[in-house]
Short mmCIF file of C-alpha atoms in Angstrom, two decimals:
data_model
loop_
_atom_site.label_atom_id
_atom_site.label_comp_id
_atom_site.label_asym_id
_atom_site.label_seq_id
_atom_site.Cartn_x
_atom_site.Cartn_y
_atom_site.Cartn_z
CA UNK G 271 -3.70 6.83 -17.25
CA UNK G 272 -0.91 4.35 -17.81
CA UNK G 273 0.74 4.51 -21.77
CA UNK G 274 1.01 2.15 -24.09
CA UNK G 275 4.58 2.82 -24.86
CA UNK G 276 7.31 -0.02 -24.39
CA UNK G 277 9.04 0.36 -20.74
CA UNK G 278 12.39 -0.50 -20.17
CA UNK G 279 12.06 -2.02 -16.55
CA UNK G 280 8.97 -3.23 -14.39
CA UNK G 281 9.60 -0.52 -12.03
CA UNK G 282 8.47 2.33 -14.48
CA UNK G 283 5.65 0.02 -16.10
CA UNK G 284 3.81 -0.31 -12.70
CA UNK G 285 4.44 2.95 -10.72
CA UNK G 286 1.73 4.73 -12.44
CA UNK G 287 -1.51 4.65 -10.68
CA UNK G 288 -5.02 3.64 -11.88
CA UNK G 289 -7.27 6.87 -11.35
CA UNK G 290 -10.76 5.53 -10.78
CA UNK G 291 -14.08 7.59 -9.91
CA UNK G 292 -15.93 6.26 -6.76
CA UNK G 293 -18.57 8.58 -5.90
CA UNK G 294 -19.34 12.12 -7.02
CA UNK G 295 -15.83 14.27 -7.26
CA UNK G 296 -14.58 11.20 -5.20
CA UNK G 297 -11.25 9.93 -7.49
CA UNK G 298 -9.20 6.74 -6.36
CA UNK G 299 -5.41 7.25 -7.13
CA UNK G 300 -4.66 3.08 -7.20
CA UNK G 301 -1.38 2.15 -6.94
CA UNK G 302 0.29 -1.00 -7.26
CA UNK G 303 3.82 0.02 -5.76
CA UNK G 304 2.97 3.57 -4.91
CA UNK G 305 6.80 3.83 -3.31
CA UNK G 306 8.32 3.09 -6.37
CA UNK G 307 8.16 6.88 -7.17
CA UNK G 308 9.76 7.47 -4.02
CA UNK G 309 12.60 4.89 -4.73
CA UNK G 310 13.32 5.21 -8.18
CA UNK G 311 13.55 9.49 -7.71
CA UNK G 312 15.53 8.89 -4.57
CA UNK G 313 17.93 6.31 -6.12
CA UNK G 314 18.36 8.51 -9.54
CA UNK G 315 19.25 11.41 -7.77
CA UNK G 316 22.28 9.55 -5.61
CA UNK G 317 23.57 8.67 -8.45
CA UNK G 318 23.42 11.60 -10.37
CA UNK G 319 24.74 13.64 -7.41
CA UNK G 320 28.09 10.76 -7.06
CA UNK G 321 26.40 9.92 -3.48
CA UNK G 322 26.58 6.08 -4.53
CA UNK G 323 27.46 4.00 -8.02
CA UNK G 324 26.46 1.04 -9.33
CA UNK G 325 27.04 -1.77 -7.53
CA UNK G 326 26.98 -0.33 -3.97
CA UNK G 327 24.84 -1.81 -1.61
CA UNK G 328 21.12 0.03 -0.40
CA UNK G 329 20.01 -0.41 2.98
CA UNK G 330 16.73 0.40 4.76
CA UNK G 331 13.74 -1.05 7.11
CA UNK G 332 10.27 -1.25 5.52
CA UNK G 333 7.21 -3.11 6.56
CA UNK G 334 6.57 -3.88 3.17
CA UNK G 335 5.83 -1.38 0.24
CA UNK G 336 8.88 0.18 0.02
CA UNK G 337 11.10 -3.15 0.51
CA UNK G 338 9.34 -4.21 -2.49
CA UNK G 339 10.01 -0.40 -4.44
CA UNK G 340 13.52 -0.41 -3.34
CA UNK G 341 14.10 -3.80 -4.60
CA UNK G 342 12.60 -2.60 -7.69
CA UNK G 343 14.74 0.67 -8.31
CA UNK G 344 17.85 -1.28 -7.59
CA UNK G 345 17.28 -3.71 -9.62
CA UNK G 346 16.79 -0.81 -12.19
CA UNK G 347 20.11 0.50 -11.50
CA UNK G 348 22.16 -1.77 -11.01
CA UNK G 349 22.87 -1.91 -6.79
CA UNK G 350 22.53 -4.01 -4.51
CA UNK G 351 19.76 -4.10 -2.02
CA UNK G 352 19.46 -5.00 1.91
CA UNK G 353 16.21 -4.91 3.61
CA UNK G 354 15.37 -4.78 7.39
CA UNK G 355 11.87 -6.07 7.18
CA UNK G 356 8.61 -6.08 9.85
CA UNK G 357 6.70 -9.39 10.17
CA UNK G 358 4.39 -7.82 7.67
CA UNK G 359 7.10 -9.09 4.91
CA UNK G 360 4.83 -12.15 4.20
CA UNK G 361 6.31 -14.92 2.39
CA UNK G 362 5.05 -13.70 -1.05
CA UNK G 363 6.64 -10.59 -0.81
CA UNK G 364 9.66 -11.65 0.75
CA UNK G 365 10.87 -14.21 -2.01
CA UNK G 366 9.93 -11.80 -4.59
CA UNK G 367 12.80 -9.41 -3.22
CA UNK G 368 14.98 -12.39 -2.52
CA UNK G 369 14.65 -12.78 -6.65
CA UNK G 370 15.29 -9.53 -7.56
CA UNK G 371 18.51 -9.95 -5.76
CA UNK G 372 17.77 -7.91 -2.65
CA UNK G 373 19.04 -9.58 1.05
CA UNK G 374 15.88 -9.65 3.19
CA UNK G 375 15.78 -10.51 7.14
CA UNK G 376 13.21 -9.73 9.53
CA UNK G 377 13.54 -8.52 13.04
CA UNK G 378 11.48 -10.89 16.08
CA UNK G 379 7.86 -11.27 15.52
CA UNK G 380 6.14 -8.17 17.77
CA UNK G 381 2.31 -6.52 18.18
CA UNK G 382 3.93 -3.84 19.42
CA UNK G 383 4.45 -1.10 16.92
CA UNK G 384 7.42 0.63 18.49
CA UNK G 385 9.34 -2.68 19.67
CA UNK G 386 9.53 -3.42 15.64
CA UNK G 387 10.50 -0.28 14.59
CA UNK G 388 13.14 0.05 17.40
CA UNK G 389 14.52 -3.91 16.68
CA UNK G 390 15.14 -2.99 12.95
CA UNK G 391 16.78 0.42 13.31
CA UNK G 392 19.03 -1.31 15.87
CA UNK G 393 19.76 -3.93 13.36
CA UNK G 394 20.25 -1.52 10.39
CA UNK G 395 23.01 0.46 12.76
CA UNK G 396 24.60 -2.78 13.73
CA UNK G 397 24.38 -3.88 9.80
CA UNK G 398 26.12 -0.10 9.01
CA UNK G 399 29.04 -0.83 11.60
CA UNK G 400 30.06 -3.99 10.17
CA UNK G 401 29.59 -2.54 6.91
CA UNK G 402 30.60 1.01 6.19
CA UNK G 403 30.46 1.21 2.76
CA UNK G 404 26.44 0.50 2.70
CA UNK G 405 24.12 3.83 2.00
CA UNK G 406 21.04 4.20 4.46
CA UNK G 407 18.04 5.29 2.29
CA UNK G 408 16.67 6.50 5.47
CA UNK G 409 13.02 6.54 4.13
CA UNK G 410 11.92 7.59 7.29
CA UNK G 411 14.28 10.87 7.53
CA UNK G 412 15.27 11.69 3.80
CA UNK G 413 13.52 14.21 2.17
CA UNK G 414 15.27 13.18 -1.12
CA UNK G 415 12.09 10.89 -1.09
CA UNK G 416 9.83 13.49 -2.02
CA UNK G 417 11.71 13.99 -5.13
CA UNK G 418 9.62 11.23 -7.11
CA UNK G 419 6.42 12.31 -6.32
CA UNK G 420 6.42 15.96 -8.54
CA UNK G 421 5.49 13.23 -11.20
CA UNK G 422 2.01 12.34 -9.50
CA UNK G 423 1.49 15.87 -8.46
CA UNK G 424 1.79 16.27 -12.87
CA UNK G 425 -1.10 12.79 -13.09
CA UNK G 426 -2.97 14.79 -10.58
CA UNK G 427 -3.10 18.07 -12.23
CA UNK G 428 -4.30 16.58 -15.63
CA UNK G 429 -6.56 14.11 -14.44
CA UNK G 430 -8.51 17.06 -12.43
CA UNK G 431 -7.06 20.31 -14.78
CA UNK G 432 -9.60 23.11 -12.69
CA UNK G 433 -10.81 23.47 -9.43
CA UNK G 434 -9.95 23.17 -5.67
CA UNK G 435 -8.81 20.07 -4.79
CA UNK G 436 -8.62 17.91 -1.27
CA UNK G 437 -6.00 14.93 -1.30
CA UNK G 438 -6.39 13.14 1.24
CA UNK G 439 -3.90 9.93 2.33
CA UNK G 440 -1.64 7.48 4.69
CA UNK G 441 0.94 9.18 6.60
CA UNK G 442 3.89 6.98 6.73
CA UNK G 443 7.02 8.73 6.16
CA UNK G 444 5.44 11.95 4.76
CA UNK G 445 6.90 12.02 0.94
CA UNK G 446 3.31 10.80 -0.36
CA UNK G 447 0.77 12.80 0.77
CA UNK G 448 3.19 15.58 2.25
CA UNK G 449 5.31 15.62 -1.80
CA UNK G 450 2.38 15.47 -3.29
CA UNK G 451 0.38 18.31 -1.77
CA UNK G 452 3.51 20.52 -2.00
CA UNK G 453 3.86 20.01 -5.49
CA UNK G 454 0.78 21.27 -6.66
CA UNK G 455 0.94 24.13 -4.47
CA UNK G 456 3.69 25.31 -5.09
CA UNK G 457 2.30 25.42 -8.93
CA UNK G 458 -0.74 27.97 -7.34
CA UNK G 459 -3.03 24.77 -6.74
CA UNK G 460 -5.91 25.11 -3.87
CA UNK G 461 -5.33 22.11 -2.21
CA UNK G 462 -6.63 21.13 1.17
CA UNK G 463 -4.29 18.02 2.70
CA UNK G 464 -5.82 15.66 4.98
CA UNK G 465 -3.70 12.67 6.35
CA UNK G 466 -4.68 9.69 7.66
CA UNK G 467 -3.44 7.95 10.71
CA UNK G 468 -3.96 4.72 12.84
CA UNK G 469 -4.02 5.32 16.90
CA UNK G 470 -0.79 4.54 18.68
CA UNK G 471 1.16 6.76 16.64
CA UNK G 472 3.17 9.94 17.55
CA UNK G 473 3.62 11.76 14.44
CA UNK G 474 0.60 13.64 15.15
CA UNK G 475 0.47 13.02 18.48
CA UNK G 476 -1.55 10.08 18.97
CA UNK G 477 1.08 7.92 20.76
CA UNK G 478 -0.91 8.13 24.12
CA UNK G 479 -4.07 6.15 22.24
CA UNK G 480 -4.52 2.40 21.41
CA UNK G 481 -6.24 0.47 18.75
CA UNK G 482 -7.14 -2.89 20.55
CA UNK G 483 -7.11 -4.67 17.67
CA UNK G 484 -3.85 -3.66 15.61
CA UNK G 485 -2.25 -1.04 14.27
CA UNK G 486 -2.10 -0.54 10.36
CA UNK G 487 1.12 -1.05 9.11
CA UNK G 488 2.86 1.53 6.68
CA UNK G 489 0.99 4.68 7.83
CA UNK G 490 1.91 4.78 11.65
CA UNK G 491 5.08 5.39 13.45
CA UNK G 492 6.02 5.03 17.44
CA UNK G 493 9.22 6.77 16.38
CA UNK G 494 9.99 10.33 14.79
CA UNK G 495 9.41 10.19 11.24
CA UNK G 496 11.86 13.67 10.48
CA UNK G 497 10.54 14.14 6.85
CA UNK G 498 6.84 14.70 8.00
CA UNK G 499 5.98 18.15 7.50
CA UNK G 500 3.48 18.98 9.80
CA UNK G 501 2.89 22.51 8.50
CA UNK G 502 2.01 21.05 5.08
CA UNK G 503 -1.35 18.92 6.64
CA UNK G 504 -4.71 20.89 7.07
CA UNK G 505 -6.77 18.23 9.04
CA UNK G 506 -6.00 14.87 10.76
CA UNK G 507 -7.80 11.58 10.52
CA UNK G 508 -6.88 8.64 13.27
CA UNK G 509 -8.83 5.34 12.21
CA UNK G 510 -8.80 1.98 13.97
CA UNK G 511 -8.52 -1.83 12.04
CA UNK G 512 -12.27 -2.52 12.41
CA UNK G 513 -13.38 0.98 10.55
CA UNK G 514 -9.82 0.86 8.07
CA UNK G 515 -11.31 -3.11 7.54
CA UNK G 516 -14.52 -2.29 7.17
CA UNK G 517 -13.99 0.21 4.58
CA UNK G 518 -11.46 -1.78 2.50
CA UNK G 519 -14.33 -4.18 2.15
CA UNK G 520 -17.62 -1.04 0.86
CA UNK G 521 -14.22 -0.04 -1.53
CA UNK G 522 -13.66 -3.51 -2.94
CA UNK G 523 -17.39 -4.55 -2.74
CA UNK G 524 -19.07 -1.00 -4.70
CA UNK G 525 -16.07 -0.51 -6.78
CA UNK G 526 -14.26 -3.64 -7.39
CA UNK G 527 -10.78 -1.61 -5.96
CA UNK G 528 -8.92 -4.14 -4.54
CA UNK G 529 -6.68 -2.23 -2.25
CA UNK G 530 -5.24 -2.40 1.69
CA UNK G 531 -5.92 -1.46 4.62
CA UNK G 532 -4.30 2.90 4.51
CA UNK G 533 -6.63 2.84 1.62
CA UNK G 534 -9.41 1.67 3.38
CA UNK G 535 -8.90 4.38 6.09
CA UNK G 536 -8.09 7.00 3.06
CA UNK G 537 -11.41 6.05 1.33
CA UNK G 538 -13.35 6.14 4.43
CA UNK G 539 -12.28 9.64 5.52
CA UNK G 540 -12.51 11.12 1.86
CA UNK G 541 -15.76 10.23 2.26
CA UNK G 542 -16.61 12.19 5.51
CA UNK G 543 -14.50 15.50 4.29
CA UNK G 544 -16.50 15.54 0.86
CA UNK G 545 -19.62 15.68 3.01
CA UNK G 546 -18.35 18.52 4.84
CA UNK G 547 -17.05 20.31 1.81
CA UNK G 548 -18.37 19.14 -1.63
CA UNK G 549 -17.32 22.34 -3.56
CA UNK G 550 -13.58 20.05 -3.70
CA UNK G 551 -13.00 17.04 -5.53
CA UNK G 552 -11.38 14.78 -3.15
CA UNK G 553 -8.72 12.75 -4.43
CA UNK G 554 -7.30 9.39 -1.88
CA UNK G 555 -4.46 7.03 -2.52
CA UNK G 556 -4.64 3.33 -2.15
CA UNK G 557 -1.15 3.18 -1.91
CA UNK G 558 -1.00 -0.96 -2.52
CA UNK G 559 -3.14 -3.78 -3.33
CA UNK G 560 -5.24 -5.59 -0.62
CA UNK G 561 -2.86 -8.62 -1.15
CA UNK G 562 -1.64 -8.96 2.02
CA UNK G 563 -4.43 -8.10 3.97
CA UNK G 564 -6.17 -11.08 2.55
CA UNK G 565 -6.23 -13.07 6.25
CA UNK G 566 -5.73 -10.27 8.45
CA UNK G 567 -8.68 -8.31 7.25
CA UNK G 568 -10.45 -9.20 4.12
CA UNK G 569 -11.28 -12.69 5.45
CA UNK G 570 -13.46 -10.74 8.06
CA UNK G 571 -15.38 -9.28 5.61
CA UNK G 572 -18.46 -10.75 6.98
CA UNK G 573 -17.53 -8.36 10.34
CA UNK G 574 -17.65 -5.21 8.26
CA UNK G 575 -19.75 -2.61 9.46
CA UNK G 576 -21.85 -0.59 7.45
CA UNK G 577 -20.43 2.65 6.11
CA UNK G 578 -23.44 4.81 7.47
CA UNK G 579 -22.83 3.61 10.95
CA UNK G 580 -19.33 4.96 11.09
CA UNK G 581 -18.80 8.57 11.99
CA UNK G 582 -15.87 10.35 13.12
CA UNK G 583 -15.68 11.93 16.66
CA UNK G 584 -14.74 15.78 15.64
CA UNK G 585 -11.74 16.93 18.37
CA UNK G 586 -10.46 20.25 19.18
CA UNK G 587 -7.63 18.59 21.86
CA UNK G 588 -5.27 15.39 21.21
CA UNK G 589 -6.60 14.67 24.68
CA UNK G 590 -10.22 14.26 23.13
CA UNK G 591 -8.58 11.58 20.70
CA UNK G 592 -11.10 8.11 21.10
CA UNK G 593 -11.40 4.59 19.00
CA UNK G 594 -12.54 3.82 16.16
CA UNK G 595 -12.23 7.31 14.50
CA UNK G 596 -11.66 10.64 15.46
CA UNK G 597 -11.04 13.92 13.20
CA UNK G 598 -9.47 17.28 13.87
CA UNK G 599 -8.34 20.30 12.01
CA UNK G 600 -4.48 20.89 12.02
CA UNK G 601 -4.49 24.24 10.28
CA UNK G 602 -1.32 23.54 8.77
CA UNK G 603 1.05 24.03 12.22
CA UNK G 604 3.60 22.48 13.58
CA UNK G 605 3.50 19.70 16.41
CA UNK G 606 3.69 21.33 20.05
CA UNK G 607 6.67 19.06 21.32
CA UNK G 608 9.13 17.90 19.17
CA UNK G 609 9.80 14.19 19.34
CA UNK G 610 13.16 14.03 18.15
CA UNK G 611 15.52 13.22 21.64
CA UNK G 612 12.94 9.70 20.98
CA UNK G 613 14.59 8.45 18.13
CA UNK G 614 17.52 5.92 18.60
CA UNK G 615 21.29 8.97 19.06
CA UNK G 616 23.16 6.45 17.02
CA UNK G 617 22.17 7.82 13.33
CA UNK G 618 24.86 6.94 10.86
CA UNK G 619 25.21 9.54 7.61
CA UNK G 620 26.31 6.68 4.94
#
């Protein structure tokens, strides 16, 4: 899928994915950056629209994948980048960004999901008072970050031209899967949209569960993510680390796709949903390489568990929600409480 043609920056060399067939009308979208759509549309269109100019400074918090695509888009524009970074920053990533010119600090080391998202809002506010001429990207709120992704709703279309389709994904923020899905529908596509989520986290509702071992970073939130539309998703997928692990390792080991851990959960649950309706090729992003999930999971690859063992629990309730893996059909409606009186008042507009 990637051209030939000369690129004028890393950023648009890399951002197109790898499509690669895994199974019967079962299609791998592998990404490298997959957030670099997000960040290069996002940034483009603030500077078209006079929001910021060259040289001002970009702020947001990341756990990883879209430090690294911010970094990237900045560096293609010419602006200066500060990231609020999770302990899942490892050292690789973090000098890379320190390279490209991007300020990187990380908030207190913490297993708990919503502590770490909490510390580094807090930090971005306090970052925003002493600095008022910084722009928050507010990846987790913006819905200019859905902008980017019309382009791999276009890689989509051509790669499977006819045909009802099921795409099927992390949800982080919601300008992947969410953009994606919208895009094609709103060109007449069928598309069934089926997101992926670890337990612990309330975007769907989840926040009342625990996975023992961890939580997957980049795909859950303990905190309202406001561009996640709910009314866009038409079932729900909520995997633990072992089963996410376990089928990182099948994806690497029968396909040589060398991906992390939301990819893992995305390829396991494309699975299931093609069982229960073949007449759809199923499409799942692996929105990053497996890099740094080298010691956290892929080192355990001799504790995955078969793919045949694993099934999902099938739900009608949230209260029926149970580790490893539980499914349930959203029907495209919005959540029953809104979350929004959870997230930290203090929300600057820069």
């Amino acid at each position: 899928m990637k051209s030939a043609r000369l690129h004028d920056h890393l950023a648009e060399a890399i951002k197109d994915p790898d499509p690669i067939r895994v199974g019967d009308d079962l299609i791998c979208l592998r990404f490298e950056t997959m957030k670099v759509y997000s960040a290069l549309g996002a940034v483009r269109h603030l500077l078209e629209t006079g929001v910021v100019r060259p040289g001002d400074t970009l702020i947001d918090s990341s756990s990883g994948i879209y430090a690294h695509a911010l970094a990237l888009a900045c560096h293609r524009y010419g602006m200066r980048c500060h990231i609020v970074g999770s302990t899942t920053v490892d050292r690789t990533l973090k000098i890379q960004l320190e390279i490209l010119g991007a300020t990187v600090e990380q908030v207190p080391s913490s297993n708990n999901l919503h502590l770490d998202q909490n510390l580094r809002v807090r930090r971005i506010s306090e970052i925003l008072r002493d600095n008022p001429s910084y722009h928050w990207m507010q990846q987790y709120h913006d819905d200019i970050h859905y902008l980017g992704y019309g382009a791999v709703a276009d890689l989509v279309a051509d790669l499977v031209p006819d045909g009802p389709l099921c795409l099927v994904g992390g949800v982080g923020t919601g300008a992947s899967t969410g953009a994606i899905a919208e895009y094609l529908r709103n060109r007449g596509r069928d598309v069934n949209l089926v997101g992926v989520q670890p337990f612990g986290s309330i975007t769907f509702g989840a926040g009342h569960t625990k996975d023992p071992e961890m939580i997957i970073a980049g795909i859950g939130s303990s905190i309202e993510f406001r561009n996640v539309r709910h009314e866009l998703y038409d079932r729900l997928h909520w995997v633990s680390f072992d089963y996410a692990m376990s089928a990182a390792v099948d994806l690497l080991r029968t396909s040589g796709v060398f991906a992390g851990l939301s990819a893992g959960a995305a390829y396991l649950t494309a699975l299931w949903e093609h069982t229960c309706d073949s007449a759809r090729t199923h499409v799942f992003l692996a929105a990053d390489t497996g890099t740094r999930y080298v010691e956290s999971a892929f080192s355990r690859h001799a504790e995955a568990l078969p793919m045949a063992s694993m099934r999902p629990r099938e739900i009608d309730s949230l209260d029926e929600l149970a580790v490893p893996w539980s499914a349930m059909s959203w029907d495209r409606r919005e959540p029953a409480v809104s979350r929004r009186a959870e997230f930290p008042s203090a929300t600057p507009s820069h």
